[in-house]
mmCIF file with all atom_site columns, C-alpha atoms in Angstrom:
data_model
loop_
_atom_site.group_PDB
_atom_site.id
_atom_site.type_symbol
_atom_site.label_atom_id
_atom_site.label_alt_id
_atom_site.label_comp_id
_atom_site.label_asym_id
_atom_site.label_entity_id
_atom_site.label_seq_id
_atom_site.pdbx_PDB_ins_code
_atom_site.Cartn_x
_atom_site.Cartn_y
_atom_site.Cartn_z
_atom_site.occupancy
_atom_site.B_iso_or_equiv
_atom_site.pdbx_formal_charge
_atom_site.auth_seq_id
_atom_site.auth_comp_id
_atom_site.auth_asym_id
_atom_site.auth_atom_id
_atom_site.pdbx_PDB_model_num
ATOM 1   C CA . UNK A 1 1   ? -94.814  24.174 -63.117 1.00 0.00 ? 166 UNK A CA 1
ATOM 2   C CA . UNK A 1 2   ? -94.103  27.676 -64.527 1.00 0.00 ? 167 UNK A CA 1
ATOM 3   C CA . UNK A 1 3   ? -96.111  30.753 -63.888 1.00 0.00 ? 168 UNK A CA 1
ATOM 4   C CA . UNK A 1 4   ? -99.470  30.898 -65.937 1.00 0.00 ? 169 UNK A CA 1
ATOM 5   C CA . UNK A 1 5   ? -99.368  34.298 -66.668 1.00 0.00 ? 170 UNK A CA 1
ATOM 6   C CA . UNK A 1 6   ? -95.815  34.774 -67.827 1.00 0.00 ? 171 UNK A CA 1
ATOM 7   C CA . UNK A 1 7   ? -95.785  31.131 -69.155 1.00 0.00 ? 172 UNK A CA 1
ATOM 8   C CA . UNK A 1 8   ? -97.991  30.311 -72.356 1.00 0.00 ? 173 UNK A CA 1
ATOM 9   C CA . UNK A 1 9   ? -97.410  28.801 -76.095 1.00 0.00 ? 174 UNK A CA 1
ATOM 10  C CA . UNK A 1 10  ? -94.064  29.323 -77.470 1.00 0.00 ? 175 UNK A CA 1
ATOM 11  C CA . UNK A 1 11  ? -92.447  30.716 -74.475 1.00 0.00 ? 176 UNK A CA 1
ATOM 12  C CA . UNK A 1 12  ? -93.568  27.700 -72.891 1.00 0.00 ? 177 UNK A CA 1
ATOM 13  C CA . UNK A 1 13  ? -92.235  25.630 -75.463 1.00 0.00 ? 178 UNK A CA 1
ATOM 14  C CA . UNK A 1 14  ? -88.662  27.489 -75.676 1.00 0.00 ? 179 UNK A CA 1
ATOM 15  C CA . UNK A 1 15  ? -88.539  27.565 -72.059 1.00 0.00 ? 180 UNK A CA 1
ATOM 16  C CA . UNK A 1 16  ? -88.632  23.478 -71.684 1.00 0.00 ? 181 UNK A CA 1
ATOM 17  C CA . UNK A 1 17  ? -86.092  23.087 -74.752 1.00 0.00 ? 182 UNK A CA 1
ATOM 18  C CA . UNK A 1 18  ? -83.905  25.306 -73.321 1.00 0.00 ? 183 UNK A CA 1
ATOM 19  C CA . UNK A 1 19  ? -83.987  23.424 -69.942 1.00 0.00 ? 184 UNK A CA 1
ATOM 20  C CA . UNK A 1 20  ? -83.483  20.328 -71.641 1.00 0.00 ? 185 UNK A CA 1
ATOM 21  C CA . UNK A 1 21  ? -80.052  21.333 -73.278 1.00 0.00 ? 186 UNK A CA 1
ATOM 22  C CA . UNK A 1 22  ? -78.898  22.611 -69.306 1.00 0.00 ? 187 UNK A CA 1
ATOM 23  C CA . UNK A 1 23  ? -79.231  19.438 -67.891 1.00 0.00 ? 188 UNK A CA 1
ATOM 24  C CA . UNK A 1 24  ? -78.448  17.343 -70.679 1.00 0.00 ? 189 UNK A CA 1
ATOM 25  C CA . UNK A 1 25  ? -75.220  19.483 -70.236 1.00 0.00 ? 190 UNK A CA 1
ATOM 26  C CA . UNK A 1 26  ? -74.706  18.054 -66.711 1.00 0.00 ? 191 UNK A CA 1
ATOM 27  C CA . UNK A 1 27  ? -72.124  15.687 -65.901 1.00 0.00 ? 192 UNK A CA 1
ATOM 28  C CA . UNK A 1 28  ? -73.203  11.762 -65.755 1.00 0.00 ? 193 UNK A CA 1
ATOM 29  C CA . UNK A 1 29  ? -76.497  12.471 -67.615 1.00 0.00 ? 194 UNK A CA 1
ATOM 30  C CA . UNK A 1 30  ? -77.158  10.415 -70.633 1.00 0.00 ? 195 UNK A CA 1
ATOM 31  C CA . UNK A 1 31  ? -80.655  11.225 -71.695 1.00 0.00 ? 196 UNK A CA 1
ATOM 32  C CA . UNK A 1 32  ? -83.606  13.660 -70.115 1.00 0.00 ? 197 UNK A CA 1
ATOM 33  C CA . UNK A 1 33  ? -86.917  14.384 -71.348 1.00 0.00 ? 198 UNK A CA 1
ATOM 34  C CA . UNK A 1 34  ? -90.365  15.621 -70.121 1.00 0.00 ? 199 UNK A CA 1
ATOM 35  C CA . UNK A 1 35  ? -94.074  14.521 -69.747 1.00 0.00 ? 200 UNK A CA 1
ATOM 36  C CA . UNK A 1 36  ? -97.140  15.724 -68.953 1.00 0.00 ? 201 UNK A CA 1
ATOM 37  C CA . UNK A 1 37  ? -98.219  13.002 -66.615 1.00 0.00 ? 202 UNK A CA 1
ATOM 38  C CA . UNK A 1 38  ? -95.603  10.903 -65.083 1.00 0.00 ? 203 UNK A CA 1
ATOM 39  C CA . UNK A 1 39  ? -96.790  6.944  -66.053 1.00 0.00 ? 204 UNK A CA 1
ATOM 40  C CA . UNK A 1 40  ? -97.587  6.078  -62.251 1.00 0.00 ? 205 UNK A CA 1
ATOM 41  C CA . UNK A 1 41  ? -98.694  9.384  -60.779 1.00 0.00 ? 206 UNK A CA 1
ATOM 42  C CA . UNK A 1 42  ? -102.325 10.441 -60.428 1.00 0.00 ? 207 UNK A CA 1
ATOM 43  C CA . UNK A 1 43  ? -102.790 12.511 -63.295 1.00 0.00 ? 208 UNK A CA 1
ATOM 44  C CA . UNK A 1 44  ? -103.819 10.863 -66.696 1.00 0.00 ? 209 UNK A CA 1
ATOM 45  C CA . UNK A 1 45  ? -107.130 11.029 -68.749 1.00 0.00 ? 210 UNK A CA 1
ATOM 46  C CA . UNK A 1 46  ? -108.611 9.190  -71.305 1.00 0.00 ? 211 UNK A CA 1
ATOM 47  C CA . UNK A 1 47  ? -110.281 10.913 -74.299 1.00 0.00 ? 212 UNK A CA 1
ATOM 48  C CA . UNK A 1 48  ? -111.984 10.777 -77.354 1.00 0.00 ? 213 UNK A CA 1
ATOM 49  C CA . UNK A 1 49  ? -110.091 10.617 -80.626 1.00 0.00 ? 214 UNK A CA 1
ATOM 50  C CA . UNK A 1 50  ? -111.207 10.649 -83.988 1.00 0.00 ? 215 UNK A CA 1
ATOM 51  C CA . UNK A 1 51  ? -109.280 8.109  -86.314 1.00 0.00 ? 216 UNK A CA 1
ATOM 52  C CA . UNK A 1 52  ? -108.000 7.929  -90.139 1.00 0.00 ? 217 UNK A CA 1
ATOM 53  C CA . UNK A 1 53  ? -110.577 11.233 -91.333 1.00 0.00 ? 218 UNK A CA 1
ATOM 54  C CA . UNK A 1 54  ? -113.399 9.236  -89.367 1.00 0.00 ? 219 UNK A CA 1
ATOM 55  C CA . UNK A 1 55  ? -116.658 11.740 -88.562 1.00 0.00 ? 220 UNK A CA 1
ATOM 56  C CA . UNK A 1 56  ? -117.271 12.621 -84.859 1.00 0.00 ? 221 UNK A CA 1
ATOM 57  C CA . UNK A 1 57  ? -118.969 9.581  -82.956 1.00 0.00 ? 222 UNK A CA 1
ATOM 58  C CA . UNK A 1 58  ? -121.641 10.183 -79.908 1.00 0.00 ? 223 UNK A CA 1
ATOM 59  C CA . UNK A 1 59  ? -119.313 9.807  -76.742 1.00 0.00 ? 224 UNK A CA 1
ATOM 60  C CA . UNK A 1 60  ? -120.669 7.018  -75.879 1.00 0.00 ? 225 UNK A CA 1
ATOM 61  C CA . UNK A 1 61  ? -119.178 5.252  -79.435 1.00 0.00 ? 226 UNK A CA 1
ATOM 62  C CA . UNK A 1 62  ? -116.498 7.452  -79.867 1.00 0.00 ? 227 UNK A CA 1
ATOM 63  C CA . UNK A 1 63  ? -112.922 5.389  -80.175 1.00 0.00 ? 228 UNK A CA 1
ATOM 64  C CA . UNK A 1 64  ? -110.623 6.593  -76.992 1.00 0.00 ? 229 UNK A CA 1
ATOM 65  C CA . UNK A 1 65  ? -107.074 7.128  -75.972 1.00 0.00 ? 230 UNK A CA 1
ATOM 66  C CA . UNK A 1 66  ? -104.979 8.301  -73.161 1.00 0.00 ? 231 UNK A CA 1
ATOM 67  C CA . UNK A 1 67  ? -103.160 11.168 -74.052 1.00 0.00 ? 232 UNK A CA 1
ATOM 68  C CA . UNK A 1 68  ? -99.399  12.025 -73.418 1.00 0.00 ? 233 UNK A CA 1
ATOM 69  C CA . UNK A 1 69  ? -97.578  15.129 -74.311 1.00 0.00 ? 234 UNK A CA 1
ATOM 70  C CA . UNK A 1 70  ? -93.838  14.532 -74.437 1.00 0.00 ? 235 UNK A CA 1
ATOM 71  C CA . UNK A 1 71  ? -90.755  15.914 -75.588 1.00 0.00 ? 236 UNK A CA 1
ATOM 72  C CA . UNK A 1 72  ? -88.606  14.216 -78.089 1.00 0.00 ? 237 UNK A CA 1
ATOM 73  C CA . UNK A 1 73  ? -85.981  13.038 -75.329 1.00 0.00 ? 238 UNK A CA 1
ATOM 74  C CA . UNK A 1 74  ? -88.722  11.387 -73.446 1.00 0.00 ? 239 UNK A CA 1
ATOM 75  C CA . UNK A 1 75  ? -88.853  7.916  -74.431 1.00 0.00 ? 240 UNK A CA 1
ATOM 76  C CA . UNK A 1 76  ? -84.638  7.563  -74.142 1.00 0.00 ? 241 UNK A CA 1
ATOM 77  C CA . UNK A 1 77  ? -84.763  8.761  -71.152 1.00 0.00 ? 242 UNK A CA 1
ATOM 78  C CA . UNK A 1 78  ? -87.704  6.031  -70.008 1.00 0.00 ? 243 UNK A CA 1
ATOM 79  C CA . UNK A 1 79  ? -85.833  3.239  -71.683 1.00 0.00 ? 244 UNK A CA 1
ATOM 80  C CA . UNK A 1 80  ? -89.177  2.998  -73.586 1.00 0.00 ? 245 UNK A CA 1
ATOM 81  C CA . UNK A 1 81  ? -88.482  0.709  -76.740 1.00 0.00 ? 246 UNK A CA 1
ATOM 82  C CA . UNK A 1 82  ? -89.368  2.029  -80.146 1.00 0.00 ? 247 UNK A CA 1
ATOM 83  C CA . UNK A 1 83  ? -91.263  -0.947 -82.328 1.00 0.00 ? 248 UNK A CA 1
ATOM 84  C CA . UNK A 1 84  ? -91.512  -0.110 -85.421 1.00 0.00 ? 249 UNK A CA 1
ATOM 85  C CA . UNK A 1 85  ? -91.345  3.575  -87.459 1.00 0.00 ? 250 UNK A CA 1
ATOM 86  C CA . UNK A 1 86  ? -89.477  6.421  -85.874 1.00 0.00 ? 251 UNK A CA 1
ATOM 87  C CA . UNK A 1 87  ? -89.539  8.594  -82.958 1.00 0.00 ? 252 UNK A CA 1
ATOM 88  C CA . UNK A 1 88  ? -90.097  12.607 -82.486 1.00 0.00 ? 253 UNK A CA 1
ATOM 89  C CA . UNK A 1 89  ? -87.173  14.420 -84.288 1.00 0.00 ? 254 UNK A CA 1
ATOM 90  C CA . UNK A 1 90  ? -85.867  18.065 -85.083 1.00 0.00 ? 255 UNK A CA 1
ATOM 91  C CA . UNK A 1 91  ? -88.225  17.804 -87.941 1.00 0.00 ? 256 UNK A CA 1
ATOM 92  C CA . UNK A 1 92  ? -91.393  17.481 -86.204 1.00 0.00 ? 257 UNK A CA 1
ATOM 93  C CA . UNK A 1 93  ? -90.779  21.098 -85.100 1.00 0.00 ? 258 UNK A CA 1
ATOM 94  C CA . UNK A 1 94  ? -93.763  23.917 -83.876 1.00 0.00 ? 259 UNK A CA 1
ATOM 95  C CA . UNK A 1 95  ? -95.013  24.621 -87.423 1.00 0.00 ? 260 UNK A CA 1
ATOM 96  C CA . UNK A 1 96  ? -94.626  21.502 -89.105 1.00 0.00 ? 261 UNK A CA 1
ATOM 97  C CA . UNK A 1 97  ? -96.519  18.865 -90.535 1.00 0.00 ? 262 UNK A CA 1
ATOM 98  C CA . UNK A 1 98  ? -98.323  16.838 -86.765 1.00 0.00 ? 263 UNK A CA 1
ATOM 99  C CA . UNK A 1 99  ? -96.799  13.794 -85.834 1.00 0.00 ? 264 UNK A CA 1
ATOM 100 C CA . UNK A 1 100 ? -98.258  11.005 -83.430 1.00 0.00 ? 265 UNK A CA 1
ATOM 101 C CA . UNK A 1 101 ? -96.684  7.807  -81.725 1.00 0.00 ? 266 UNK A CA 1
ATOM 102 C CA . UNK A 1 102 ? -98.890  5.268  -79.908 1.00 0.00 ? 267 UNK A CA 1
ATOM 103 C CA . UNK A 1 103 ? -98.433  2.869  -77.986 1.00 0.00 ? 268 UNK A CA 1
ATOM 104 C CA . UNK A 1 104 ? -98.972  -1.264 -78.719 1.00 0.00 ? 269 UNK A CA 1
ATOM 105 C CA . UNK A 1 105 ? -101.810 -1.324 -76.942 1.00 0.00 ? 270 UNK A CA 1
ATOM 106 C CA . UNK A 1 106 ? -103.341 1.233  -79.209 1.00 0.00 ? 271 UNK A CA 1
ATOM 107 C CA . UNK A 1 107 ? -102.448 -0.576 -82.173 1.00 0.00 ? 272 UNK A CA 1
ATOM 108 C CA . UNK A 1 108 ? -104.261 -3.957 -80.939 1.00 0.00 ? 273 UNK A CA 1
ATOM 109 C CA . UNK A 1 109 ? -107.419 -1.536 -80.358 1.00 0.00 ? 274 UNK A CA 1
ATOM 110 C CA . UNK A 1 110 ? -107.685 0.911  -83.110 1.00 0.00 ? 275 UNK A CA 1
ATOM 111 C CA . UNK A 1 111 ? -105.676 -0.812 -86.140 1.00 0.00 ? 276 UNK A CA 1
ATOM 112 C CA . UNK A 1 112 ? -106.203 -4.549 -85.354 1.00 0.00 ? 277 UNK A CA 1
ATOM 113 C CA . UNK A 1 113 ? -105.614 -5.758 -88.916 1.00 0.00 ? 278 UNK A CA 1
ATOM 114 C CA . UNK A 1 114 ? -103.140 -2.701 -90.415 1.00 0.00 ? 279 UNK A CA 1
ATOM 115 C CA . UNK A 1 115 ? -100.110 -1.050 -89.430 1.00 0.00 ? 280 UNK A CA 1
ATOM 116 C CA . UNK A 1 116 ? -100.502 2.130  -88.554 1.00 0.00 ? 281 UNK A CA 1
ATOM 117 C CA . UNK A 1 117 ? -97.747  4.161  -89.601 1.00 0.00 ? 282 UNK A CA 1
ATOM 118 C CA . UNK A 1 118 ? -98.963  6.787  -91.505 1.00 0.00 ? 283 UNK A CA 1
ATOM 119 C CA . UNK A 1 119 ? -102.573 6.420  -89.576 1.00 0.00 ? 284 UNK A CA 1
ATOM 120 C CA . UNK A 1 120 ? -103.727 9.568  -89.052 1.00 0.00 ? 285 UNK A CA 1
ATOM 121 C CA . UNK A 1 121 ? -105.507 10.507 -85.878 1.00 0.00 ? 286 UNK A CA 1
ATOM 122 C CA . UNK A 1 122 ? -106.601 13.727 -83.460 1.00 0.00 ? 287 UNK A CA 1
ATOM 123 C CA . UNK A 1 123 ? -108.079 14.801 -80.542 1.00 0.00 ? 288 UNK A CA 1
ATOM 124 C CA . UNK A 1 124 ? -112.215 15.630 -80.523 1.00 0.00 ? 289 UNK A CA 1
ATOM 125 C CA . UNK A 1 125 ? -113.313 18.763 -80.308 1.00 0.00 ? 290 UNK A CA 1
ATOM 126 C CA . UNK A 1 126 ? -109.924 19.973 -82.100 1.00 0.00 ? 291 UNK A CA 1
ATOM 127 C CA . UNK A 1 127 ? -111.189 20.992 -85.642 1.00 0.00 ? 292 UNK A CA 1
ATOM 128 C CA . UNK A 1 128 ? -108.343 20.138 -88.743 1.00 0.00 ? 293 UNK A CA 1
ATOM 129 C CA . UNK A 1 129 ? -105.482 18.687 -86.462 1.00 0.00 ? 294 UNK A CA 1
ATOM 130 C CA . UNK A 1 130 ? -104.834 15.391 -88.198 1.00 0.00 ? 295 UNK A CA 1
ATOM 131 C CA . UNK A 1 131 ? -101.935 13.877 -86.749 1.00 0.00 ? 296 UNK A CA 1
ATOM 132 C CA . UNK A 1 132 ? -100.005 11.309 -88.656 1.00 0.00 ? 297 UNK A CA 1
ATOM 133 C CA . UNK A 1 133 ? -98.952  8.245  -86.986 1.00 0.00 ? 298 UNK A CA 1
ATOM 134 C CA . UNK A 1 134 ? -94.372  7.878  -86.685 1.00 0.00 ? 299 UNK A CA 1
ATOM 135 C CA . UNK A 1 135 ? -94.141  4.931  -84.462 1.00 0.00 ? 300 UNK A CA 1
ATOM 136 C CA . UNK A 1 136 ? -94.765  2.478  -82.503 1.00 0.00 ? 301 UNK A CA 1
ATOM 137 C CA . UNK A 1 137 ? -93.703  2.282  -78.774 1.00 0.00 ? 302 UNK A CA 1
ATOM 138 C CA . UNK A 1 138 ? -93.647  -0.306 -76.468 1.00 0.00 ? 303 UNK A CA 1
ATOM 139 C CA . UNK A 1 139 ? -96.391  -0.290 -73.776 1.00 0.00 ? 304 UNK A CA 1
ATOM 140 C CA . UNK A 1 140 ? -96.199  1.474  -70.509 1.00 0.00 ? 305 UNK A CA 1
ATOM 141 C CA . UNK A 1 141 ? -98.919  1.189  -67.420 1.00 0.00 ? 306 UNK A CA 1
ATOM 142 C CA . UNK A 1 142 ? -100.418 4.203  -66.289 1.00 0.00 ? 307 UNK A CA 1
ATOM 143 C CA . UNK A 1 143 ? -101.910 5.150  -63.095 1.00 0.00 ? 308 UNK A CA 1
ATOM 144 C CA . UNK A 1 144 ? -100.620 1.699  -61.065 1.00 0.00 ? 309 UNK A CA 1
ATOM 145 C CA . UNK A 1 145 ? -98.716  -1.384 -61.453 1.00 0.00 ? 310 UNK A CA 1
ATOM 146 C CA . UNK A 1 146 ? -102.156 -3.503 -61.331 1.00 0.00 ? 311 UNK A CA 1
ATOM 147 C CA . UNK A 1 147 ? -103.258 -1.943 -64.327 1.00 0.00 ? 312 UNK A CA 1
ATOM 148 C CA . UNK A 1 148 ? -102.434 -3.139 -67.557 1.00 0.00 ? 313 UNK A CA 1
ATOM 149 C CA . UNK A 1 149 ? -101.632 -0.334 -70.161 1.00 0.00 ? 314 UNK A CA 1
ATOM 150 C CA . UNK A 1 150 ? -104.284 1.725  -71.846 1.00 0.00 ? 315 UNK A CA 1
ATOM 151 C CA . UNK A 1 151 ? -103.840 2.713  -75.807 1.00 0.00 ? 316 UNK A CA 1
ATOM 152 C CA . UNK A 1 152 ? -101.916 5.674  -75.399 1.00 0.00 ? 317 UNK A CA 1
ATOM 153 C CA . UNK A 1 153 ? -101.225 8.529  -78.149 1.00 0.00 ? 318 UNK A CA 1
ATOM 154 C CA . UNK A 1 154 ? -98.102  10.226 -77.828 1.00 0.00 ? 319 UNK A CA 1
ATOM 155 C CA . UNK A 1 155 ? -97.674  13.890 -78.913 1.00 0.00 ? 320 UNK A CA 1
ATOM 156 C CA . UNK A 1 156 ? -94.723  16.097 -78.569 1.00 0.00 ? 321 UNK A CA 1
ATOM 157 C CA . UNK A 1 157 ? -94.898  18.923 -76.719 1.00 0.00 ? 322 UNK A CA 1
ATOM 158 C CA . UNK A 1 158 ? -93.901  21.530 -79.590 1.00 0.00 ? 323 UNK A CA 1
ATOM 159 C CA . UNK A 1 159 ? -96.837  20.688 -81.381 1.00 0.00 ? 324 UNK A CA 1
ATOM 160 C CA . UNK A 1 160 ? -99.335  20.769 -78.289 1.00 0.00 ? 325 UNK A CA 1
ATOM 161 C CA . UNK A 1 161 ? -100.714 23.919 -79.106 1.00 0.00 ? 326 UNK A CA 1
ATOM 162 C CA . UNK A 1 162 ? -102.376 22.405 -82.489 1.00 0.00 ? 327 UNK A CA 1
ATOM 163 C CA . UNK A 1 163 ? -102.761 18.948 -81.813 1.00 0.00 ? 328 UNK A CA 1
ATOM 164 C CA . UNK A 1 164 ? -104.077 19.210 -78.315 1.00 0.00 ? 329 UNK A CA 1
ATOM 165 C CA . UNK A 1 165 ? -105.543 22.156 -76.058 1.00 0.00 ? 330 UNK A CA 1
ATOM 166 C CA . UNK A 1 166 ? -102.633 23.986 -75.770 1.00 0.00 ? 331 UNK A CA 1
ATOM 167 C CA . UNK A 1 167 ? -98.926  23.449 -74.458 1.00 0.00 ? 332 UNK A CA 1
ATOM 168 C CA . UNK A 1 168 ? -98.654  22.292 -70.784 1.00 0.00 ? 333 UNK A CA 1
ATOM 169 C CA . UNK A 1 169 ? -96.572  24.739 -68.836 1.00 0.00 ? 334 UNK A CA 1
ATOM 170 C CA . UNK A 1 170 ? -96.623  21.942 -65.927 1.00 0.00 ? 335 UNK A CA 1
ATOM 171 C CA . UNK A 1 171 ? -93.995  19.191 -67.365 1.00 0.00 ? 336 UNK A CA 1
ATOM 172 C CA . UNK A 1 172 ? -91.957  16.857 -65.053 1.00 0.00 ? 337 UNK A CA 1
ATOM 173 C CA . UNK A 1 173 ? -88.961  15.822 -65.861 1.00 0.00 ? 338 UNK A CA 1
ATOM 174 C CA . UNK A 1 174 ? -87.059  12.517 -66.553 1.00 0.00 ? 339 UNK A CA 1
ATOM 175 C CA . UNK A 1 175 ? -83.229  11.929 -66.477 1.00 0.00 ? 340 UNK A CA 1
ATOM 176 C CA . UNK A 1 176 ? -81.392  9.087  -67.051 1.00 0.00 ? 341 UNK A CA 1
ATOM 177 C CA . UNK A 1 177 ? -78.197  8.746  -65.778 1.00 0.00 ? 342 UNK A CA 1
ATOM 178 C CA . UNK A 1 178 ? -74.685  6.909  -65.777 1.00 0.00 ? 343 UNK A CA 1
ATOM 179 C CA . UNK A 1 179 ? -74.243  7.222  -62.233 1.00 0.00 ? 344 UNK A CA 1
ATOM 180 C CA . UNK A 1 180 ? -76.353  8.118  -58.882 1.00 0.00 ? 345 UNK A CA 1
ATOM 181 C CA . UNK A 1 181 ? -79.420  9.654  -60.364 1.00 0.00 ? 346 UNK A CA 1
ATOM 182 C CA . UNK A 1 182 ? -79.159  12.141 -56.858 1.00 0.00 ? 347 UNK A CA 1
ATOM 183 C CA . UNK A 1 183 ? -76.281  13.815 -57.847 1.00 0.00 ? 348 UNK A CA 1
ATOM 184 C CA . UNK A 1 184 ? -78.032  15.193 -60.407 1.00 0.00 ? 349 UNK A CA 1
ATOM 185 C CA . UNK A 1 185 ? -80.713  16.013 -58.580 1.00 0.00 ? 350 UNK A CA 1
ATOM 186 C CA . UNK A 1 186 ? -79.321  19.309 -57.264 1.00 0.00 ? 351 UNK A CA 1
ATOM 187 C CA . UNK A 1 187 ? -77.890  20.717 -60.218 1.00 0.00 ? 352 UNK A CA 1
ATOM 188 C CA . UNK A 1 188 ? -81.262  20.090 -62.708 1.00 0.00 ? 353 UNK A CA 1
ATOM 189 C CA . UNK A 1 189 ? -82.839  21.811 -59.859 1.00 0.00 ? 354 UNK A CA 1
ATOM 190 C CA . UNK A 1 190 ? -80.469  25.014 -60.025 1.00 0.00 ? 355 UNK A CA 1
ATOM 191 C CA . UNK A 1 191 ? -80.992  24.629 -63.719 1.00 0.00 ? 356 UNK A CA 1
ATOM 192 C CA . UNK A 1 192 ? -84.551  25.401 -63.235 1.00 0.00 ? 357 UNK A CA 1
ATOM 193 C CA . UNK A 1 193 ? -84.090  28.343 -60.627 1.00 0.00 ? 358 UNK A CA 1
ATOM 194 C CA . UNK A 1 194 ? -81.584  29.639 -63.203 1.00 0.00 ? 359 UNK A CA 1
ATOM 195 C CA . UNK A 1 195 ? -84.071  29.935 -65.542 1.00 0.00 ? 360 UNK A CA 1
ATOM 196 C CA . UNK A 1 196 ? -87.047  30.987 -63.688 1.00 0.00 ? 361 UNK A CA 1
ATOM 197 C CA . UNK A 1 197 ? -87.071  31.065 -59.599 1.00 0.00 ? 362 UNK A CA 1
ATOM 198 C CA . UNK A 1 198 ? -90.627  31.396 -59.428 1.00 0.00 ? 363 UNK A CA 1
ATOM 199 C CA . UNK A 1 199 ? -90.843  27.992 -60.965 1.00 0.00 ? 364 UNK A CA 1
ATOM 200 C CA . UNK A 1 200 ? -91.874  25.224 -57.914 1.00 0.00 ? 365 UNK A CA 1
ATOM 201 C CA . UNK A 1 201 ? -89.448  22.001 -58.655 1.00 0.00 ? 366 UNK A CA 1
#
């Protein structure tokens, strides 16, 4: 978690890129991203979307969706399998057209009888921020084994500040690696006190 008051938008955004190249630097790792919400910690919501151009729908009606900011790295680093479409590139950068990937689970839900690549799709309450659906990911259970996996809309974390509320300056982040994941541990931690020692890891 980085320091609100230093910490907002873009210099949120560079900071987390910038991090990302350090460890992905680091001996015996082969992919890292970063997330929002881990998939089994405590922290996820579900909220209400707005699909295709639809008109705002009393919450109680309104289609829903749990909500994951990610960077691109993310989903190699998870081992989560792509479907169908693509995944977050270089060209879904900060000022670019937005860019969505959901989960299966989403797809059975919202687009039943269509695919849904090039779906378009946004947050409420978040006026002219039509996201258009890349890919498809396999699913992923949040908040507990038990539970099965709720229709999840990916967004990467470059765009957060127009497709969602704003860019997260709490991410956590994932590493895979070749070899013990804990001697890793240390170093992605010094990469983070390089950066910015205020920064709890």
């Amino acid at each position: 978690s980085l320091p609100p008051t230093q910490y907002q938008g873009e210099r949120t955004v560079a900071f987390y890129a910038q991090l990302i190249d350090r460890v992905r630097a680091l001996p015996g790792v082969q992919s890292v991203g970063a997330v929002h919400d881990l998939p089994l910690g405590d922290g996820y919501s579900t909220l209400s979307i707005l699909l295709d151009g639809s008109p705002p729908l009393p919450v109680s009606q309104a289609p829903t969706a749990t909500p994951q900011i990610v960077t691109s790295g993310y989903f190699a680093a998870m081992g989560i399998p792509l479907v169908r479409g693509r995944l977050f590139g270089d060209e879904d950068g900060a000022k670019a057209p937005l860019v969505a990937v959901v989960n299966e689970a989403m797809v059975r839900k919202h687009w039943p009888t269509r695919d849904p690549i090039g779906a378009t799709v946004r947050m409420a309450g978040i006026e002219d921020a039509w996201a258009t659906v890349v890919g498809v990911v396999k699913d992923v259970r949040i908040g507990g084994f038990d539970r099965e996996a709720p229709p999840t809309l990916y967004l990467p974390h470059v765009q957060a500040e127009r497709s969602w509320y704003f860019a997260p300056a709490r991410l956590s982040l994932v590493v895979r690696t070749s070899g013990d994941p804990m001697a890793v541990a240390g170093p992605a931690r010094a990469a983070v006190r390089a950066m910015e020692p205020e920064a709890p890891v």
